[in-house]
GROMACS .gro file of N, CA and C in nm:
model
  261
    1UNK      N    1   0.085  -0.118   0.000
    1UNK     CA    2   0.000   0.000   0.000
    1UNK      C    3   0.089   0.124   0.000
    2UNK      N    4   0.038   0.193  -0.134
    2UNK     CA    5   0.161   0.345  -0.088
    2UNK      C    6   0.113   0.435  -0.015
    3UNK      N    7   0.221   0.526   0.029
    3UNK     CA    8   0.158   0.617   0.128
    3UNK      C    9   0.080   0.715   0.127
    4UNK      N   10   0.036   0.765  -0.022
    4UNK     CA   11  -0.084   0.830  -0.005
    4UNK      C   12  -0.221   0.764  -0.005
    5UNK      N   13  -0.183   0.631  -0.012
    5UNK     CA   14  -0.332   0.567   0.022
    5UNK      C   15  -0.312   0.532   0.153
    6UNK      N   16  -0.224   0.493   0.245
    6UNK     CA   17  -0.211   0.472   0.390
    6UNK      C   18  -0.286   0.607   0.420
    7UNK      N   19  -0.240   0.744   0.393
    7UNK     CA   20  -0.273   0.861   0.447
    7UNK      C   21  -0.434   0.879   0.426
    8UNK      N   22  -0.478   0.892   0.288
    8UNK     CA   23  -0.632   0.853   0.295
    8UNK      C   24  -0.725   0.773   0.335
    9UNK      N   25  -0.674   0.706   0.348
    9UNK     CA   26  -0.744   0.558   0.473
    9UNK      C   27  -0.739   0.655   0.588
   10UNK      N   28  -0.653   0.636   0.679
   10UNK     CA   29  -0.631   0.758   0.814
   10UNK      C   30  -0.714   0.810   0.833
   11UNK      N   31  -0.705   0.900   0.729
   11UNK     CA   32  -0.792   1.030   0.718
   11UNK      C   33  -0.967   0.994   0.706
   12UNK      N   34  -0.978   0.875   0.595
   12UNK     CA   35  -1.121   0.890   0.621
   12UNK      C   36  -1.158   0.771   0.709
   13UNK      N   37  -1.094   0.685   0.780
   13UNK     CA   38  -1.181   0.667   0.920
   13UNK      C   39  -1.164   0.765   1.042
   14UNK      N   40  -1.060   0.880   1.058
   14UNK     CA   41  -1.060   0.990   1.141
   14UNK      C   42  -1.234   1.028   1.129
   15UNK      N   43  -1.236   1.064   0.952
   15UNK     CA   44  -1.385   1.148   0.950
   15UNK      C   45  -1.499   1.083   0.986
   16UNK      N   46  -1.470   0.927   0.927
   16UNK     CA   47  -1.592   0.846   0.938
   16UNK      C   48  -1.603   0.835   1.130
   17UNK      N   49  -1.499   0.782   1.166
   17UNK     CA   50  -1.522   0.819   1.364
   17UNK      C   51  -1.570   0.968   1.445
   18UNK      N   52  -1.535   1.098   1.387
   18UNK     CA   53  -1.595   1.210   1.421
   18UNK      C   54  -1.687   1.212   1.397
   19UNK      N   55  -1.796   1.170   1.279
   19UNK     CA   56  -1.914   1.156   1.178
   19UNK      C   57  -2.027   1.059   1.317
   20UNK      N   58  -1.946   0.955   1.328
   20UNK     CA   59  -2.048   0.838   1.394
   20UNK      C   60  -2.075   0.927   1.562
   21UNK      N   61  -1.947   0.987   1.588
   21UNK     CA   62  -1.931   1.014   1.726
   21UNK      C   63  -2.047   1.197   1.784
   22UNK      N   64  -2.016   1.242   1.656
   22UNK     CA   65  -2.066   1.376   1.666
   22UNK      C   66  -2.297   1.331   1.642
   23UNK      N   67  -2.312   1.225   1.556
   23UNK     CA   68  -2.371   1.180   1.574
   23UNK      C   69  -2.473   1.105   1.664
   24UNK      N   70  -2.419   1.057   1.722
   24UNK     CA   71  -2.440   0.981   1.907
   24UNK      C   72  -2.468   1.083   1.941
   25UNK      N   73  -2.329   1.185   1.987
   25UNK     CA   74  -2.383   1.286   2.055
   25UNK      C   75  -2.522   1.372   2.021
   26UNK      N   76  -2.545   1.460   1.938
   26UNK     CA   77  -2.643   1.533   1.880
   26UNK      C   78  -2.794   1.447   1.903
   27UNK      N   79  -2.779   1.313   1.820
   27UNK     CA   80  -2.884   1.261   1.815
   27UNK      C   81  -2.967   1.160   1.876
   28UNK      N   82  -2.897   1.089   1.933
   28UNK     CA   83  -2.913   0.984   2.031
   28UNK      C   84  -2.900   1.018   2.168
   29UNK      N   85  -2.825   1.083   2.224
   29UNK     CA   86  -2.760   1.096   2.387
   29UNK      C   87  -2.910   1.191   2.454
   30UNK      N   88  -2.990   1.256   2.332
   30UNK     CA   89  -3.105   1.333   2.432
   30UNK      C   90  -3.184   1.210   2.458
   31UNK      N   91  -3.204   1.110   2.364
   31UNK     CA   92  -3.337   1.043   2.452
   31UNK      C   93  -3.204   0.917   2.526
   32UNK      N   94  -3.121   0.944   2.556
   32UNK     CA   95  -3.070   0.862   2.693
   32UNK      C   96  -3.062   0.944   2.841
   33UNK      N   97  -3.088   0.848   2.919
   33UNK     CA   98  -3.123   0.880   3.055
   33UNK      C   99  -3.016   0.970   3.114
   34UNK      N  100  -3.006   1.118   3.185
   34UNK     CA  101  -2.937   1.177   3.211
   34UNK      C  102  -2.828   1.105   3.340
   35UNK      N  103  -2.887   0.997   3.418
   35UNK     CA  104  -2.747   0.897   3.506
   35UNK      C  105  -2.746   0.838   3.411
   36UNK      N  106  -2.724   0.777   3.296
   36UNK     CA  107  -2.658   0.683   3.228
   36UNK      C  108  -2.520   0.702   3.223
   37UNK      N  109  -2.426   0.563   3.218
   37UNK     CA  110  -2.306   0.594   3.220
   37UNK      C  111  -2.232   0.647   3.076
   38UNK      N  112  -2.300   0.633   2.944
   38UNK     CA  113  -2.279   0.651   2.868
   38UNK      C  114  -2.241   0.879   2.833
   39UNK      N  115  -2.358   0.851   2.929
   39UNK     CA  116  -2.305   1.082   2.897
   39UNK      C  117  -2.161   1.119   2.935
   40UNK      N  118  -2.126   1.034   3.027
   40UNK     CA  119  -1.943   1.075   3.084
   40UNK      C  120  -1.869   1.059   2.923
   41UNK      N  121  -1.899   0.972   2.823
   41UNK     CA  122  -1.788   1.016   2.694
   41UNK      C  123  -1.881   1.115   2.659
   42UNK      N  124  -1.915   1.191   2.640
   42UNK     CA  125  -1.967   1.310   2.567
   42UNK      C  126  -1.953   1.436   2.652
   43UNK      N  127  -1.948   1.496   2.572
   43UNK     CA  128  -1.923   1.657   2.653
   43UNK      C  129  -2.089   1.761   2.624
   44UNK      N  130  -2.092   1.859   2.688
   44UNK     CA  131  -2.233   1.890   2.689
   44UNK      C  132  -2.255   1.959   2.617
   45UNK      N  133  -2.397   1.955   2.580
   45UNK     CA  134  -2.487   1.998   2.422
   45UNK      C  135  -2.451   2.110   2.369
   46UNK      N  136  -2.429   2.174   2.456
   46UNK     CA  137  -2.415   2.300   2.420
   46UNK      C  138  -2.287   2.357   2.316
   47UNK      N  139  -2.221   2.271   2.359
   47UNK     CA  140  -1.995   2.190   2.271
   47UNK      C  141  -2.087   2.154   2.136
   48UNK      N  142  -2.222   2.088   2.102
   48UNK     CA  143  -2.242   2.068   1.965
   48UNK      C  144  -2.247   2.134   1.871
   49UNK      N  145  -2.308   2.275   1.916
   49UNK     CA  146  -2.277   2.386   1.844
   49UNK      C  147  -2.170   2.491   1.830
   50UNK      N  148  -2.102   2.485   1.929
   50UNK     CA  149  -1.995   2.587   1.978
   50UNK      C  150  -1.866   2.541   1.891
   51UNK      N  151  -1.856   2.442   1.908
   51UNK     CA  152  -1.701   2.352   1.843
   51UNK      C  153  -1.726   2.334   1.670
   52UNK      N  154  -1.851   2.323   1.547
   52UNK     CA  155  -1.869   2.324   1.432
   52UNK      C  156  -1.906   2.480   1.449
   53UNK      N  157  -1.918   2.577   1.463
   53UNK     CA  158  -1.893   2.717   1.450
   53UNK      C  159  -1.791   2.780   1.447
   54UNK      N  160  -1.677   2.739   1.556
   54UNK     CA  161  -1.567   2.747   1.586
   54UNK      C  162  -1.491   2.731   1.447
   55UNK      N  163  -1.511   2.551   1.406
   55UNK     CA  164  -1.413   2.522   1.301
   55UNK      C  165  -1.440   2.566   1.156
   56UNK      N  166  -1.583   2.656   1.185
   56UNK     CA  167  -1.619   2.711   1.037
   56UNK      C  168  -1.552   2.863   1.043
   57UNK      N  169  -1.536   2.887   1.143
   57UNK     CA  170  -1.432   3.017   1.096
   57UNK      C  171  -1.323   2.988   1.148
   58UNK      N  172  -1.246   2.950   1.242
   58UNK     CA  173  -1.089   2.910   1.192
   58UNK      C  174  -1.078   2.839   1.031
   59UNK      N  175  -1.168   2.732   0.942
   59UNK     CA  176  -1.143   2.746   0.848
   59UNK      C  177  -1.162   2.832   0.736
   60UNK      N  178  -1.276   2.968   0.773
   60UNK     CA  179  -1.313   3.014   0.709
   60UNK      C  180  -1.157   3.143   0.701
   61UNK      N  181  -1.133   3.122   0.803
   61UNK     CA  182  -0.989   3.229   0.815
   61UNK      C  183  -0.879   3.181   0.779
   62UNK      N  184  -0.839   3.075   0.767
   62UNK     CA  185  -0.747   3.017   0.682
   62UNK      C  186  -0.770   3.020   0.549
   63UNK      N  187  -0.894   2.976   0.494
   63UNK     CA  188  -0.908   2.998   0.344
   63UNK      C  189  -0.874   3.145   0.273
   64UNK      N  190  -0.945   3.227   0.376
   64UNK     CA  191  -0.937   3.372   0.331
   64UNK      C  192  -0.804   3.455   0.342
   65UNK      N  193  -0.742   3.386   0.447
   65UNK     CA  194  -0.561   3.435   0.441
   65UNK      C  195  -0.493   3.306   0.269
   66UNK      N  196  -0.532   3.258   0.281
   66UNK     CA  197  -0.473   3.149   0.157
   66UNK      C  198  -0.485   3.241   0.030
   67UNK      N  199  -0.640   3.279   0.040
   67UNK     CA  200  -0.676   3.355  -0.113
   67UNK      C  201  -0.597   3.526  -0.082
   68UNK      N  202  -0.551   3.557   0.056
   68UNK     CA  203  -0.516   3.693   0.034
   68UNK      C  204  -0.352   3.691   0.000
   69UNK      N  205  -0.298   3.621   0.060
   69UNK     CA  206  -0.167   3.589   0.014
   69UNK      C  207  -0.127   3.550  -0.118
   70UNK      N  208  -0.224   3.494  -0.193
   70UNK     CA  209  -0.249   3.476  -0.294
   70UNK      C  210  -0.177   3.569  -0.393
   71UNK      N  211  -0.299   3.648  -0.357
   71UNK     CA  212  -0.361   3.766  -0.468
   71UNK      C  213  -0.246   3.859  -0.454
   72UNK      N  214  -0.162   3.854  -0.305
   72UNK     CA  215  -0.085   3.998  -0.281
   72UNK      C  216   0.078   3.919  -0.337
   73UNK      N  217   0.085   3.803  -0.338
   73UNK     CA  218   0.211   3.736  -0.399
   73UNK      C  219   0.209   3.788  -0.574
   74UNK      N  220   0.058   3.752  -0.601
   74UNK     CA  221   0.032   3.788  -0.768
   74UNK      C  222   0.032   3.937  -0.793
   75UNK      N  223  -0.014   4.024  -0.746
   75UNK     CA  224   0.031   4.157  -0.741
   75UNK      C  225   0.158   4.230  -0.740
   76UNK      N  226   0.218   4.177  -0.635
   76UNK     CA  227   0.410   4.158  -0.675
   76UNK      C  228   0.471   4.150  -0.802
   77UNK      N  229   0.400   4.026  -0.795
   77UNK     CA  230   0.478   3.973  -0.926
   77UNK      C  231   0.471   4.017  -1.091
   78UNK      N  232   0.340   4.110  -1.090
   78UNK     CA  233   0.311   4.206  -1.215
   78UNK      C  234   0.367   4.296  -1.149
   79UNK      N  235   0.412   4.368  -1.056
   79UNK     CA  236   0.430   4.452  -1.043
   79UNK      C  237   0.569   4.508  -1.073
   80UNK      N  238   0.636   4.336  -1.089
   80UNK     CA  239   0.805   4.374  -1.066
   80UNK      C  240   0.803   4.344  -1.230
   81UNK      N  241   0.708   4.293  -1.301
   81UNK     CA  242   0.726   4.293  -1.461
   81UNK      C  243   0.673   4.384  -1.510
   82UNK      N  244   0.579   4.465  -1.466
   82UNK     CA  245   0.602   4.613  -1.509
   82UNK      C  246   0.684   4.696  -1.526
   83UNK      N  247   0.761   4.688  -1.397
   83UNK     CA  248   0.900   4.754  -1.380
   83UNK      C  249   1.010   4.706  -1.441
   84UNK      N  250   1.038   4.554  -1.462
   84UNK     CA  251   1.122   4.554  -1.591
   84UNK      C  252   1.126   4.595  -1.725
   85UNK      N  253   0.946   4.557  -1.749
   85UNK     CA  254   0.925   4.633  -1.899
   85UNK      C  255   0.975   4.767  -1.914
   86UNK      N  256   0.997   4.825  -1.816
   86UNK     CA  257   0.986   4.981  -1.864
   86UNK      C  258   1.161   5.027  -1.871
   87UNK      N  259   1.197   4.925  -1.791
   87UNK     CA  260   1.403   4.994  -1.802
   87UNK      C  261   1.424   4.997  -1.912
   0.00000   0.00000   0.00000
């Protein structure tokens, strides 16, 4: 197996285990009994929304530094072939 398929495997049972787990939590854990021993792995309801908000703007701020660095690397770079054209 090469290693970018070792790495994609990884990766998608990481997602497929966050997927099943974020799941449980959200959807199942309300109609379980509040002493059940099962609520100690879960953290409280309120983390269901707080933590996918969270990771939609830390990624939403990474994308948007990606595309600004971008654009200001490409700006440079006409900028310094402008300036050659013209010597």
């Amino acid at each position: 197996m090469a290693i970018d398929q070792l790495v994609g495997s990884c990766m998608l049972a990481v997602a497929a285990s966050v997927f099943t787990y974020y799941t449980l939590w959200v959807f199942v854990l309300p109609f379980v009994d509040s002493e059940s021993f099962l609520q100690l792995f879960f953290l409280p309801r309120d983390y269901a929304i707080k933590i996918p908000i969270l990771l939609l703007l830390v990624g939403g701020l990474g994308v948007g530094s990606f595309i600004g660095n971008v654009m200001i690397k490409k700006a440079q770079k006409e900028k310094l072939k402008k300036s050659k054209k013209t010597e």
